[in-house]
Short mmCIF file of C-alpha atoms in Angstrom, two decimals:
data_model
loop_
_atom_site.label_atom_id
_atom_site.label_comp_id
_atom_site.label_asym_id
_atom_site.label_seq_id
_atom_site.Cartn_x
_atom_site.Cartn_y
_atom_site.Cartn_z
CA MET A 1 -297.79 -55.27 141.48
CA LYS A 2 -300.72 -56.97 139.76
CA ASN A 3 -302.88 -56.55 142.87
CA ARG A 4 -302.19 -52.83 142.97
CA ILE A 5 -303.12 -52.40 139.32
CA LYS A 6 -306.29 -54.43 139.88
CA THR A 7 -307.19 -52.29 142.91
CA ILE A 8 -306.60 -49.03 141.05
CA LYS A 9 -308.61 -50.25 138.09
CA SER A 10 -311.58 -51.29 140.24
CA THR A 11 -311.43 -48.05 142.22
CA LEU A 12 -311.52 -45.96 139.06
CA PHE A 13 -314.49 -48.02 137.85
CA TYR A 14 -316.39 -47.34 141.10
CA PHE A 15 -315.60 -43.62 140.86
CA TYR A 16 -316.89 -43.56 137.29
CA LYS A 17 -320.06 -45.49 138.10
CA TYR A 18 -320.98 -44.04 141.53
CA GLY A 19 -319.07 -40.77 141.74
CA ILE A 20 -316.49 -39.77 144.30
CA PRO A 21 -317.71 -40.75 147.78
CA SER A 22 -318.35 -38.23 150.52
CA TYR A 23 -317.21 -40.87 153.03
CA ILE A 24 -316.01 -44.46 152.98
CA ILE A 25 -316.71 -45.89 156.41
CA ALA A 26 -315.52 -49.14 157.97
CA PHE A 27 -315.35 -50.03 161.62
CA GLY A 28 -314.62 -53.72 162.08
CA GLU A 29 -315.71 -57.18 161.16
CA SER A 30 -318.10 -58.06 164.00
CA LEU A 31 -321.88 -57.75 163.79
CA GLY A 32 -322.05 -54.98 166.41
CA ASP A 33 -319.48 -52.91 164.57
CA ASN A 34 -321.44 -53.20 161.35
CA LEU A 35 -324.70 -52.27 163.05
CA LEU A 36 -322.97 -49.15 164.35
CA LEU A 37 -322.19 -48.23 160.74
CA THR A 38 -325.94 -48.03 159.99
CA VAL A 39 -326.33 -45.35 162.66
CA LEU A 40 -323.27 -43.48 161.46
CA SER A 41 -324.37 -43.59 157.82
CA ARG A 42 -327.83 -42.25 158.79
CA GLU A 43 -326.26 -39.32 160.62
CA LEU A 44 -323.90 -38.49 157.75
CA TYR A 45 -326.77 -38.72 155.25
CA GLY A 46 -328.80 -36.37 157.44
CA ARG A 47 -325.94 -33.88 157.27
CA ARG A 48 -326.25 -33.82 153.47
CA HIS A 49 -323.45 -36.25 152.63
CA LYS A 50 -325.30 -38.24 149.98
CA ASN A 51 -322.58 -40.49 148.55
CA ILE A 52 -321.64 -42.81 151.43
CA TRP A 53 -319.80 -46.08 150.86
CA VAL A 54 -319.42 -48.84 153.45
CA LYS A 55 -316.71 -51.50 153.66
CA SER A 56 -318.16 -54.66 155.19
CA ASN A 57 -318.21 -58.42 154.70
CA GLN A 58 -321.79 -58.54 155.98
CA GLN A 59 -323.38 -56.94 152.94
CA GLN A 60 -326.88 -58.24 153.70
CA LEU A 61 -327.11 -55.76 156.60
CA PHE A 62 -326.85 -52.80 154.22
CA GLU A 63 -328.60 -54.00 151.05
CA HIS A 64 -331.82 -52.01 151.47
CA ASN A 65 -330.38 -49.05 153.36
CA PRO A 66 -331.20 -45.89 151.35
CA ASP A 67 -328.41 -43.93 153.07
CA ILE A 68 -325.63 -46.11 151.64
CA LYS A 69 -324.73 -45.85 147.97
CA LEU A 70 -322.18 -48.68 147.68
CA ILE A 71 -321.09 -51.68 149.78
CA LEU A 72 -317.50 -52.77 149.30
CA PRO A 73 -315.90 -55.96 150.69
CA PHE A 74 -313.87 -55.45 153.87
CA GLY A 75 -310.19 -56.25 153.51
#
């Protein structure tokens, strides 16, 4: 129960700070899967979806990507 409350609280904080996301994308935990997310986020951004969040444990891959608004931990 405490984990659910913590998750809801952090989610509401992210919504308040970054807005409601157009997409939250996650594909897997391997390096290739995360590299594929860079291509997908670029395509979504090009289609005017400006608030894209990524779930990944390899945050350093996305740190300077202008197409991604927020990087969340995977799992």
